Coordinates of C-alpha atoms in Angstrom, one line a residue:
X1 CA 0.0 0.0 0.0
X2 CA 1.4 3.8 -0.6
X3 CA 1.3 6.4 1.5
X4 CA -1.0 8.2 -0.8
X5 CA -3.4 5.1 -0.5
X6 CA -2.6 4.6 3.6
X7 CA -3.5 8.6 4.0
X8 CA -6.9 8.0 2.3
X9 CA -7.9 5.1 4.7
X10 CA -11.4 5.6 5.4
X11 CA -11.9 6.7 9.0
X12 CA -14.8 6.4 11.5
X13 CA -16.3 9.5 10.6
X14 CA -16.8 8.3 7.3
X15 CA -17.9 5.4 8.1
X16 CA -20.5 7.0 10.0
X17 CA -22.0 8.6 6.2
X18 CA -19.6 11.6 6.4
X19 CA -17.8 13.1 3.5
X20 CA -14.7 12.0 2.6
X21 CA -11.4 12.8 3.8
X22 CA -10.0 16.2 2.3
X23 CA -7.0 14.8 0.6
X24 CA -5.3 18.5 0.3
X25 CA -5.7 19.2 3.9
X26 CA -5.2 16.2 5.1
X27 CA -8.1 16.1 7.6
X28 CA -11.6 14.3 8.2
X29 CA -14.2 16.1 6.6
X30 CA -17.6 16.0 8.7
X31 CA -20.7 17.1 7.0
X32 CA -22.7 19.6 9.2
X33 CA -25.7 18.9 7.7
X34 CA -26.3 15.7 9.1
X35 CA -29.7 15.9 11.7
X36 CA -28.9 13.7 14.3
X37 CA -26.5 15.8 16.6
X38 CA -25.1 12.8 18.3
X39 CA -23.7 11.4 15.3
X40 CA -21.9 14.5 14.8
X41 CA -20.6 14.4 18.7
X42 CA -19.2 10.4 17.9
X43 CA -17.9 11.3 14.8
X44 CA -15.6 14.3 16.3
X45 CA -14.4 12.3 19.4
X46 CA -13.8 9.3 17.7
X47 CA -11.3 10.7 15.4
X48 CA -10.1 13.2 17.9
X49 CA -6.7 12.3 18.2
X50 CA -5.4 10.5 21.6
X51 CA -5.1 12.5 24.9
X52 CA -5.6 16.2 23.0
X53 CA -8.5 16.8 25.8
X54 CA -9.0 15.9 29.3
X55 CA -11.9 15.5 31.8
X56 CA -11.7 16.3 35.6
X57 CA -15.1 16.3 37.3
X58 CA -17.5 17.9 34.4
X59 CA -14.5 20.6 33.4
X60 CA -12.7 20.1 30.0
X61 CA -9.0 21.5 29.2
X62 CA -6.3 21.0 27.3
X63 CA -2.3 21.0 28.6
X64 CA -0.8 23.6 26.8
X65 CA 3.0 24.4 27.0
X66 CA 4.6 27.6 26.6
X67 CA 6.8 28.1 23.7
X68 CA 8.4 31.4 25.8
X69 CA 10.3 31.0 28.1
X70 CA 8.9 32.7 31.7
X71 CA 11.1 34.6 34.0
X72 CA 12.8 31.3 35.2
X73 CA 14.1 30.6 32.2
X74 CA 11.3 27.5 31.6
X75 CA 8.6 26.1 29.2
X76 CA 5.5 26.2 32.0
X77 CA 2.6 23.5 30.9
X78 CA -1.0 24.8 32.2
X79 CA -4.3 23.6 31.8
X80 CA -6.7 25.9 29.1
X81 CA -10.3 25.3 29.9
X82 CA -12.1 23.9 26.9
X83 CA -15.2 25.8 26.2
X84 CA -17.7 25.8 23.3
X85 CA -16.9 29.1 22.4
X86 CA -13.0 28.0 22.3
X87 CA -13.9 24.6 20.6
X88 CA -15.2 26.0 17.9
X89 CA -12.1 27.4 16.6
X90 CA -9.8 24.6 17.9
X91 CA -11.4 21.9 16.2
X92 CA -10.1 23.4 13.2
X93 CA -6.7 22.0 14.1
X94 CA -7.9 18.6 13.1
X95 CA -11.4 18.3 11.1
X96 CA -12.8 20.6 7.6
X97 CA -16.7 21.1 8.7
X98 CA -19.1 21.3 5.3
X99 CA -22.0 21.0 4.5
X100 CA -23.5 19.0 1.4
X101 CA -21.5 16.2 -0.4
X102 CA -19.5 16.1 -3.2
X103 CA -19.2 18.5 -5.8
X104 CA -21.7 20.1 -4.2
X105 CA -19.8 20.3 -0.6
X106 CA -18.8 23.4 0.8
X107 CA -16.6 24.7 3.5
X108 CA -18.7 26.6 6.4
X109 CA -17.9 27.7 10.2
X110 CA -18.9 25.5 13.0
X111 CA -22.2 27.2 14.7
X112 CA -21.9 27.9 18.5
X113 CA -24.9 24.9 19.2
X114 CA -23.0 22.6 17.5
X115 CA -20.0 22.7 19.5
X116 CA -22.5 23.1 22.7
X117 CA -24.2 19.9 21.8
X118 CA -20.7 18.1 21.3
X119 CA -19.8 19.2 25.1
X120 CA -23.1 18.0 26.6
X121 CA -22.7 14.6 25.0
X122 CA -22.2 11.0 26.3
X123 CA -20.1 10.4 23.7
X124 CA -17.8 13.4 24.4
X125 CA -17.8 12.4 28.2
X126 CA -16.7 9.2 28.2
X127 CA -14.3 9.5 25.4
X128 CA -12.4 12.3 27.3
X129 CA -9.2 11.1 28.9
X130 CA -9.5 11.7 33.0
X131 CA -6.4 13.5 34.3
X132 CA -5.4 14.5 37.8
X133 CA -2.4 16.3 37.9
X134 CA -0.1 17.6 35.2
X135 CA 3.7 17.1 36.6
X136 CA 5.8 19.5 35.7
X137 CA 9.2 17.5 35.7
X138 CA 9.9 13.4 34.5
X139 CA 9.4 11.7 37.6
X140 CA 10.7 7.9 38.8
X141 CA 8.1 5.0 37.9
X142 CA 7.7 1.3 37.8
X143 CA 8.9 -0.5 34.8
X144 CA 8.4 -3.7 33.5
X145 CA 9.8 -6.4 36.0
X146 CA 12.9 -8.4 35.1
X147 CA 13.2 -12.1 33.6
X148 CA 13.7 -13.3 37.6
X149 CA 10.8 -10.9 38.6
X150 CA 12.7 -8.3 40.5
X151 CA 11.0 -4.8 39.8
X152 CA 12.2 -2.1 38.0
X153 CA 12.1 1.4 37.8
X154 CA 12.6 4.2 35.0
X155 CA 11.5 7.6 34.2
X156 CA 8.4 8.7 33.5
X157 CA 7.7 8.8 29.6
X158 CA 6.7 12.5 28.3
X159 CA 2.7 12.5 27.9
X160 CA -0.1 11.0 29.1
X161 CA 0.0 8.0 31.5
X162 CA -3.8 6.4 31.6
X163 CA -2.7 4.2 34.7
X164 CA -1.7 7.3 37.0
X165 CA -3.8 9.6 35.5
X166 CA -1.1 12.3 34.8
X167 CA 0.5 14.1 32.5
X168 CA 4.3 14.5 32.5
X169 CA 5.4 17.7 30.8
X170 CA 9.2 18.5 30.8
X171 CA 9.7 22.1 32.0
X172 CA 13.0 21.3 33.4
X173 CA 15.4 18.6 31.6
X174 CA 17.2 17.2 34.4
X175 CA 18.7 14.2 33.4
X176 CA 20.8 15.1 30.3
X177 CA 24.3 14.5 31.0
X178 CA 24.0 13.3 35.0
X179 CA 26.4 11.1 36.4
X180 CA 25.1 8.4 38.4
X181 CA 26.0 9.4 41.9
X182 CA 27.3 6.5 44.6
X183 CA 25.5 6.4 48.0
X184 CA 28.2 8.5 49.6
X185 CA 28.3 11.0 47.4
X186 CA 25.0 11.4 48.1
X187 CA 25.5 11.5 52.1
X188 CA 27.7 14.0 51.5
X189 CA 25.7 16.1 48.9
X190 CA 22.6 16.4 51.9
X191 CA 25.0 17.3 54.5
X192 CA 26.7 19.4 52.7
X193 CA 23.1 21.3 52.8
X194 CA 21.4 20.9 55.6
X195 CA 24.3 21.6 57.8
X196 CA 23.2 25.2 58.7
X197 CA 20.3 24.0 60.3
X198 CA 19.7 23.8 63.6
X199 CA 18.7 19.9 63.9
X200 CA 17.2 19.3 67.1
X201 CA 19.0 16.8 68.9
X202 CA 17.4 13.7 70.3
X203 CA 20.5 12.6 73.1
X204 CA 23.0 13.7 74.9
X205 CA 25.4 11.8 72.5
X206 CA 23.8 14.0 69.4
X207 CA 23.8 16.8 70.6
X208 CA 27.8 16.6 71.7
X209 CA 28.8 15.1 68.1
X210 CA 31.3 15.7 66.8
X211 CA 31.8 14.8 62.3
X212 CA 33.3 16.0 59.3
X213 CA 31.5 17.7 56.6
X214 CA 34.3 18.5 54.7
X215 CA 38.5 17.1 55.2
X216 CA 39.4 20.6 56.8
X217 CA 35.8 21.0 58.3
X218 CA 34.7 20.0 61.9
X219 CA 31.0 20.1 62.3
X220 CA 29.6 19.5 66.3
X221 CA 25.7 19.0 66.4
X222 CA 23.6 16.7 65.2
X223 CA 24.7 15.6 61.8
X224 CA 21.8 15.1 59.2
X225 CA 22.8 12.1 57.5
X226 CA 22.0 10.1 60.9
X227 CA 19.7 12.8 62.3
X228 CA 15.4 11.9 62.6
X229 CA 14.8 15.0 61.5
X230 CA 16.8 16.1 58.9
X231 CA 16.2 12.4 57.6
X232 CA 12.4 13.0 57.8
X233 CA 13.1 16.1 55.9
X234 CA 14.3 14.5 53.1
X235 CA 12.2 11.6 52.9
X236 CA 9.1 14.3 52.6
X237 CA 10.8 15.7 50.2
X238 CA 11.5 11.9 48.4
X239 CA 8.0 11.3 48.8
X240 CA 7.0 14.0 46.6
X241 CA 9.7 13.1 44.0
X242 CA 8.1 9.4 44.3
X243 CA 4.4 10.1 44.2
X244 CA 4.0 7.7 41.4
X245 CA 5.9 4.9 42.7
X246 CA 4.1 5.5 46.3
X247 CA 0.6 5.9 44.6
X248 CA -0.8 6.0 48.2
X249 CA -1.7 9.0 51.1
X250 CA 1.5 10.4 52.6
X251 CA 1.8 11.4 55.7
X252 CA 1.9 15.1 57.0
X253 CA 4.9 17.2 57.0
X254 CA 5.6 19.2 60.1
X255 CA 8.2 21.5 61.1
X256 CA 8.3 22.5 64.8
X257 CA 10.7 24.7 65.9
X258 CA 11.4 26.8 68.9
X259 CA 11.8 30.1 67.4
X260 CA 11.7 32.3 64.8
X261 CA 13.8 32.4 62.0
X262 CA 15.2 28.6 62.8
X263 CA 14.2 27.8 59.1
X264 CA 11.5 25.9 59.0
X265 CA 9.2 27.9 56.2
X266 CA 12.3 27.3 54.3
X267 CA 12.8 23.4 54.9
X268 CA 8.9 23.0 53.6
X269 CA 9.3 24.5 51.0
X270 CA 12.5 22.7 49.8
X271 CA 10.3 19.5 50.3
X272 CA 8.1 20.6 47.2
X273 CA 10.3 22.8 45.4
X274 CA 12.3 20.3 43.4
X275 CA 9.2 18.9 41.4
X276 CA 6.8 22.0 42.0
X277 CA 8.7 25.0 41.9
X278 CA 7.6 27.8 43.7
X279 CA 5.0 27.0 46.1
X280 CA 2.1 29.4 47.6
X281 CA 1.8 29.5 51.3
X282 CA -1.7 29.5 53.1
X283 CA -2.8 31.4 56.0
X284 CA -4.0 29.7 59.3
X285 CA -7.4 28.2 59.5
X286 CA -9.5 29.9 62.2
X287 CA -11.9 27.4 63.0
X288 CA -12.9 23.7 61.6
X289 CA -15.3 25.1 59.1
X290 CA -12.4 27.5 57.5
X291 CA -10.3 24.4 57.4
X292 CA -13.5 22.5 55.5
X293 CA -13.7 25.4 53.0
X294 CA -10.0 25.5 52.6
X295 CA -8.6 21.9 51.8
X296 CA -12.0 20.9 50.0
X297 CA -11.1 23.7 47.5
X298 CA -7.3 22.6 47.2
X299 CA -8.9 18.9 46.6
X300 CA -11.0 19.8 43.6
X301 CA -8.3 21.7 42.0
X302 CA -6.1 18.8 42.5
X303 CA -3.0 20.2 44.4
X304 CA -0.2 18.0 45.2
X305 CA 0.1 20.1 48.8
X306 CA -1.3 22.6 50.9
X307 CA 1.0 24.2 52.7
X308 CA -0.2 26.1 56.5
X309 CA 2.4 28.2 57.3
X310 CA 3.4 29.5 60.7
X311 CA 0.6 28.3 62.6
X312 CA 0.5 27.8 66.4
X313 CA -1.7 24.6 66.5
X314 CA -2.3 21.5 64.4
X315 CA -5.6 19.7 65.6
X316 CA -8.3 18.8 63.0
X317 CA -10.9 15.8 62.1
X318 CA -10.9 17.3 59.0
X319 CA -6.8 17.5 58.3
X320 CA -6.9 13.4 59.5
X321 CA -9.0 12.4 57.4
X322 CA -7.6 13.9 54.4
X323 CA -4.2 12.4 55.4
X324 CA -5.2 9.0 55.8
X325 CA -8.2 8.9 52.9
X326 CA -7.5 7.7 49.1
X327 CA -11.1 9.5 47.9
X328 CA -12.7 12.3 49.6
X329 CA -16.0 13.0 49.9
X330 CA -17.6 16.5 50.6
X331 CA -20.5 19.2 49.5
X332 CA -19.6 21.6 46.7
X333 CA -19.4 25.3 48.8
X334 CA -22.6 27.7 48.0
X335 CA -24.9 24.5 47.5
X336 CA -26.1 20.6 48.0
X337 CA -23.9 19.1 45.2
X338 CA -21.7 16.5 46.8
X339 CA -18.4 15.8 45.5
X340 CA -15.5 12.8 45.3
X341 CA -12.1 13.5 44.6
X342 CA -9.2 11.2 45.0
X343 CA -6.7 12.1 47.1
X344 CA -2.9 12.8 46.4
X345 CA -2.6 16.1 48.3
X346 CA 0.3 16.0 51.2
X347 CA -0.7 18.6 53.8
X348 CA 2.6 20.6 55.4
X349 CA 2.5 22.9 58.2
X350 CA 5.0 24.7 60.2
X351 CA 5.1 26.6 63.4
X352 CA 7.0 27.5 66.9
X353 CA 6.3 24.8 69.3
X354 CA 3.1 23.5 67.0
X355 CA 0.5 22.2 69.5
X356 CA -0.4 18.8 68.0
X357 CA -3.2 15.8 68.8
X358 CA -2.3 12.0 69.2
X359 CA -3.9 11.6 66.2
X360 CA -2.1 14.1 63.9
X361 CA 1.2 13.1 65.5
X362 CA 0.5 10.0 64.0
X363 CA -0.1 10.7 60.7
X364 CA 3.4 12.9 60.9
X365 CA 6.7 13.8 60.2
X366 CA 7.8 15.7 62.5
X367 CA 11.0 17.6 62.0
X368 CA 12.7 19.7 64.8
X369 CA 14.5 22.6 64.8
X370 CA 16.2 23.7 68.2
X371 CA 18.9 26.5 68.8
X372 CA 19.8 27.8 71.9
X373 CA 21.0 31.4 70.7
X374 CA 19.0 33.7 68.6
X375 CA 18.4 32.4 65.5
X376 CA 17.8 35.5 63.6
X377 CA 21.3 37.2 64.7
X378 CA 23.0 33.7 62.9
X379 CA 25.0 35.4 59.6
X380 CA 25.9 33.4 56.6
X381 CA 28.2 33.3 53.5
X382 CA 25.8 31.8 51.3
X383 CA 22.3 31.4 52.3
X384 CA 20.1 29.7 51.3
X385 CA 16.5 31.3 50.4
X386 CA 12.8 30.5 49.1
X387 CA 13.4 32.4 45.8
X388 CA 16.7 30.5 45.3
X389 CA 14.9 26.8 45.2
X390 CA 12.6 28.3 42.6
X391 CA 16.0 28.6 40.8
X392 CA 16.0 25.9 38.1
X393 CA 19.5 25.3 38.6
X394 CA 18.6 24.6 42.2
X395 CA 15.8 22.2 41.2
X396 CA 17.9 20.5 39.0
X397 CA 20.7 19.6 41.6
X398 CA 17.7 18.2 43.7
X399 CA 16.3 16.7 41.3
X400 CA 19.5 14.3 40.3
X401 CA 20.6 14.1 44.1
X402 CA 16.9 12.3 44.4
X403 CA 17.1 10.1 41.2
X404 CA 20.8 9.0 42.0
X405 CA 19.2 7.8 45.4
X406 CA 16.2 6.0 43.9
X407 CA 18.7 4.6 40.9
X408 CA 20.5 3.1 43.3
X409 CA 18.2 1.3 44.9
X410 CA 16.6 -0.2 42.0
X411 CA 20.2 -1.3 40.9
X412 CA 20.0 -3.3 43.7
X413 CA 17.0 -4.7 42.6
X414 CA 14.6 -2.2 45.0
X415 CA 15.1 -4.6 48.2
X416 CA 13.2 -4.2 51.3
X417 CA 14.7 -2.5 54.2
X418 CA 11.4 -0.7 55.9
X419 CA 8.9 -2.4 56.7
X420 CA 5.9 -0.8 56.1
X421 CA 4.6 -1.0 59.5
X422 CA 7.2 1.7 60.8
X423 CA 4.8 3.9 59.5
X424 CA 1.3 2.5 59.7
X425 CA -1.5 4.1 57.4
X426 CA 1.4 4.9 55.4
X427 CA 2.7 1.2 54.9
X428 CA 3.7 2.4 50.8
X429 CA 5.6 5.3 51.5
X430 CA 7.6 4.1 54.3
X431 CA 8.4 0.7 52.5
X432 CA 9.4 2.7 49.7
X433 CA 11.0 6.2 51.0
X434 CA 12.7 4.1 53.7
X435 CA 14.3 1.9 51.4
X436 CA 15.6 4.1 49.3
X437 CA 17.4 5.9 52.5
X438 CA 18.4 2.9 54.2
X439 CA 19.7 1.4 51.2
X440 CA 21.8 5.2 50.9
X441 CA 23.5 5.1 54.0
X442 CA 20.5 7.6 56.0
X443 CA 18.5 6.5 59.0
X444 CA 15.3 5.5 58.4
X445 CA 12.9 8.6 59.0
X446 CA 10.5 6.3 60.3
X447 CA 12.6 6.1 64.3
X448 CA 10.9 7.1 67.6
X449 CA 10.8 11.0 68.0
X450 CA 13.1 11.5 71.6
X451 CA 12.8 15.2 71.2
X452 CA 12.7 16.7 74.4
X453 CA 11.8 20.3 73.4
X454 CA 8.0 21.6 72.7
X455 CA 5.7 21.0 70.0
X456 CA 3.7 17.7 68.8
X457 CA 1.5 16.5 71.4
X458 CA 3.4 17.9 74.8
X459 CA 0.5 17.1 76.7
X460 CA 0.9 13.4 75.6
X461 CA 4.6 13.2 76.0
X462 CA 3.8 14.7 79.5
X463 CA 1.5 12.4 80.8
X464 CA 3.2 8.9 79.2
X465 CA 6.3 10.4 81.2
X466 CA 4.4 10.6 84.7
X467 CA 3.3 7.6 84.5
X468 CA 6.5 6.0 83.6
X469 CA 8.4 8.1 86.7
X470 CA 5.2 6.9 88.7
X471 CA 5.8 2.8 88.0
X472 CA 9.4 3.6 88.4
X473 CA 9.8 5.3 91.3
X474 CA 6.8 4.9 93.1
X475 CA 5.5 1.0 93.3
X476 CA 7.1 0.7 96.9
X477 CA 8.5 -3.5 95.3
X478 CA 5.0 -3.8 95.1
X479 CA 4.2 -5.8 91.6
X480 CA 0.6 -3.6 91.5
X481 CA -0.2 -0.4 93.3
X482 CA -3.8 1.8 92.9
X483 CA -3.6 5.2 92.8
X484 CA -6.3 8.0 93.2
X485 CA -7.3 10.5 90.7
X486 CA -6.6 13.0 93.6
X487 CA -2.9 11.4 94.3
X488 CA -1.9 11.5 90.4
X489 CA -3.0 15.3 90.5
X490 CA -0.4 15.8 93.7
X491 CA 2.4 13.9 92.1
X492 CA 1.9 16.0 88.7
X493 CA 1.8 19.1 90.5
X494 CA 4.9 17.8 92.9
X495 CA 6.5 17.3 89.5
X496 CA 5.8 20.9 87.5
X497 CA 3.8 18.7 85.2
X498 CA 0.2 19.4 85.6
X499 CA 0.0 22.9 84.1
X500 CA 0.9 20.7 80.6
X501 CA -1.5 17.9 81.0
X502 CA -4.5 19.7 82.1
X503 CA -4.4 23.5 81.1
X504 CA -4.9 24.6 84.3
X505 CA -8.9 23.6 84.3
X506 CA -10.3 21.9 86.6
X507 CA -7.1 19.1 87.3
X508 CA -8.5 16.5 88.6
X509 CA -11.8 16.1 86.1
X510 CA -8.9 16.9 83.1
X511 CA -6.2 14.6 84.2
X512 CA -9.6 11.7 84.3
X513 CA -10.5 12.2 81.2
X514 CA -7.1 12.2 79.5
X515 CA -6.2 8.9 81.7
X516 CA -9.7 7.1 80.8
X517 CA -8.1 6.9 77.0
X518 CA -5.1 5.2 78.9
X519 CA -7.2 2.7 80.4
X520 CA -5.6 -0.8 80.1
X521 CA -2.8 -0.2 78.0
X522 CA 0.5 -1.8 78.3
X523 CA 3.2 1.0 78.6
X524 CA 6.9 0.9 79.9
X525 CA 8.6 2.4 82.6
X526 CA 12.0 4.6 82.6
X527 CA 13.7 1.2 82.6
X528 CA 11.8 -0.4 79.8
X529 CA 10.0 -2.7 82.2
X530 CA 6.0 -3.4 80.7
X531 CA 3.2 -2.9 83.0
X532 CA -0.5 -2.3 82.6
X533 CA -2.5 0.6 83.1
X534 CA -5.6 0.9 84.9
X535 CA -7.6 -2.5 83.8
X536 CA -8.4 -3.6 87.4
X537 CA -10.7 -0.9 87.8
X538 CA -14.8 -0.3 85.9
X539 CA -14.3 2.4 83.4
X540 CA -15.2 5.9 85.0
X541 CA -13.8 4.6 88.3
X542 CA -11.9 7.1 89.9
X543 CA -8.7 5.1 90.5
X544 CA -5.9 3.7 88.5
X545 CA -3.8 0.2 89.5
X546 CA -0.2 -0.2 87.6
X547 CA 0.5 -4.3 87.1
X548 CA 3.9 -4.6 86.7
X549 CA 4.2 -7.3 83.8
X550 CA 6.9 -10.0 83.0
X551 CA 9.1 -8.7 79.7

């Protein structure tokens, strides 16, 4: 067959009684005059060429990419809503519209209701690829597993991806010409740049060590390569360089630190800046309802994150179920309309001794920041600012740190060196994140939180510590000993701790309540020695027995 032949291949539109195709142009040729409106509809979207519109919700667009260049220096891709006011003219990129038939035929613009009654169609609906999110930079996926089944990972193709549900548009070409850097290098890379900050130290031994960051440089602090928070840092900042091998909820990123101008604002947004570039901060959320209204609007425009900046507590049903939710279901604002949007969004939040729940604290990573001078008299040579890691040079250097770390692991055929439990709800992204670090030489991210300083859920902390001090100081030998609601109030008071654990209203009623929720678990003593809490007794008893237990 010749080309000529293989270019005049009848297609579905003229199979469907249309006019032939327009040899010249090169383009179907759909005759207007045809009455049924939905033939019209199938005939457009069926030869519609592949992923040229997308459908989120009942909203059309296309992704356009810039052929300027912004301010940056980069090609940004955006979505263009597709209306029938706009349709009419772009469907003039693929198809000649006429009306009669052969010699007779004759070119004629597309009327408005036309291209209204192509957008209201089922056949325009369900022939419209979905998309989510449109990713900016070539991110790390899975790729077809090897001959002995061991999994592999590559690049994400440029284009649409039907499984994920994204499109991958390369603003920012970070790949060409990268060397493939060796686990150390990579150690060294990330200390190298986090060594400014102040780390909050999680033992004695931490905060009194003593490394190397370069051969005539002698760092004493924490150091981040082995520090939980600087490693928690980074693996947010992984996760979001990962989100299509993860594919799950991640959990929220929180940076606590104990005054201003420790960095924190900073270390968020280096956790999205690689992939996103810059990133818009949001203001605090007065109430519940605010919060509501605030993230239900992020979810329906899709955002990868929502960022609360500088806020002074983090407690919200709302901001745990988001974290922990694939799909989330809500009313539309300003009527009845319900909604369900799947959920990729990581929610990050920073503050000054950020007041957290249990419940958030679980669905966290927390990262620290404690210095004992004043942060904002600190002076240095080169630092490091928000506008800079907008910088696509920046990026870039991010960008290859992270795909050096994931390349090496799946050289090593991806094994597993986290178990997903470290981090329940999150089982995916610790598995994965905490392999790739472990497998780099960095503590996992997923270790206990020791820091001693303020922030997360203090009144927690607080009241886990009384009653290890009480079963190890106070038991008399005795293998089980009752206490009184009224004694526990006199030992935290003894002990400077009740302010924390009740607010300083009504003690004895506030300390009850909190150690109802207690109510026989097993917890351990400063020793490490088990022992129950409170089973002996009827719920809403006024008395609590600690059983020593047998390790």
């Amino acid at each position: 067959m010749s080309d000529s032949e293989e270019v005049r291949k009848p297609t579905i539109g003229q199979r469907l009684g249309h006019a032939p195709l327009n040899a010249e142009i090169g383009k179907p040729a759909i005759n207007i005059n045809e009455p049924n409106l939905l033939t019209i509809a199938r005939a457009v979207c069926e030869n519609l060429p592949t992923h040229t519109i997308f459908r989120r919700e009942d909203k059309y667009f296309t992704v356009e990419q810039s052929t300027k260049q912004n301010a940056l220096g980069l090609y940004p891709a955006t979505p263009l809503e597709m209306t029938p006011s706009r349709l009419r003219s772009w469907l003039y990129d693929f198809f000649v519209f006429h009306k009669g038939s052969g010699d007779k035929a004759k070119s004629v613009q597309l009327p408005k209701q036309i291209t209204e009654a192509i957008m209201t169609s089922d056949p325009w609906y369900y022939s419209m690829d979905e998309l989510e999110t449109i990713i900016p930079v070539r991110l790390p996926v899975w790729g077809a597993p090897t001959e002995d089944g061991k999994r592999t990972i590559q690049l994400a193709e440029i284009g649409y991806n039907a499984a994920t549900l994204t499109y991958t548009a390369e603003t920012l070409n970070y790949t060409t010409g990268a060397r493939q850097y060796p686990p150390a290098t990579c150690r060294a890379a990330w200390n190298n740049l986090m060594h400014t900050f102040p780390w909050g130290p999680e033992s004695d031994a931490e905060a009194n060590q003593v490394w190397k960051l370069h051969t005539s440089t002698t760092m004493q602090g924490p150091q981040p390569v082995t520090n939980r928070s600087a490693c928690c840092c980074l693996a947010l900042m992984l996760g979001q360089y990962c989100r299509l091998l993860v594919d799950d909820v991640m959990p929220i990123g929180i940076f606590n630190a104990n005054q201003r101008g420790s960095g924190k604002s900073l270390l968020a947004w280096l956790c999205v800046a690689p992939v996103w570039g810059m990133a818009a901060g949001a203001p605090d959320c007065k109430n519940e309802d605010d919060a509501i209204k605030a993230l239900q609007a992020a979810l329906l425009s899709r955002r990868p994150f929502y960022m609360l900046d500088d806020i002074p507590v983090l407690s919200s049903g709302t901001i745990n179920m988001i974290a922990t939710s694939n799909e989330v279901e809500g009313r539309k604002l300003g009527g009845l309309e319900m909604f369900t949007a799947r959920n990729k969004m990581q929610i990050y939040a920073t503050g000054n001794n950020i007041g957290t729940s249990a419940d958030v604290e679980r669905r966290a990573l927390i990262c620290d920041l404690f210095l004992a001078t004043d942060a904002v008299k600190r002076k240095f040579k080169n630092p490091l600012n928000k506008k800079a890691l907008a910088q696509p040079a920046w990026r870039a250097d991010l960008l290859r740190l992270m795909w050096a770390m994931v390349k090496n692991w799946a050289d090593a055929g991806c094994p597993s060196l986290v178990a997903g439990s470290d981090k329940p709800t999150f089982e995916t992204f610790a598995a994965i994140v905490g392999s790739v670090m472990v497998h780099n030489g960095f503590q996992s991210p997923f270790a206990e939180r020791r820091y001693s300083g303020a922030g997360g859920d203090l009144q927690g902390r607080t009241l886990t510590r009384m009653l290890a001090y009480i079963a190890s100081n106070l038991m008399d030998g005795e293998t089980a000993k009752t206490f009184t609601v009224k004694k526990l109030v006199e030992i935290a008071d003894a002990n400077e701790w009740l302010m924390t654990i009740t607010g300083g209203k009504d003690p004895a009623r506030s300390l009850g309540k909190r150690l109802e929720s207690l109510r026989g678990q097993k917890l351990y003593d400063e020793n490490g020695v088990p022992f129950e809490f409170g089973k002996r007794e009827a719920a809403g008893q006024s008395s609590y027995t600690f059983t020593k237990l047998s390790n």
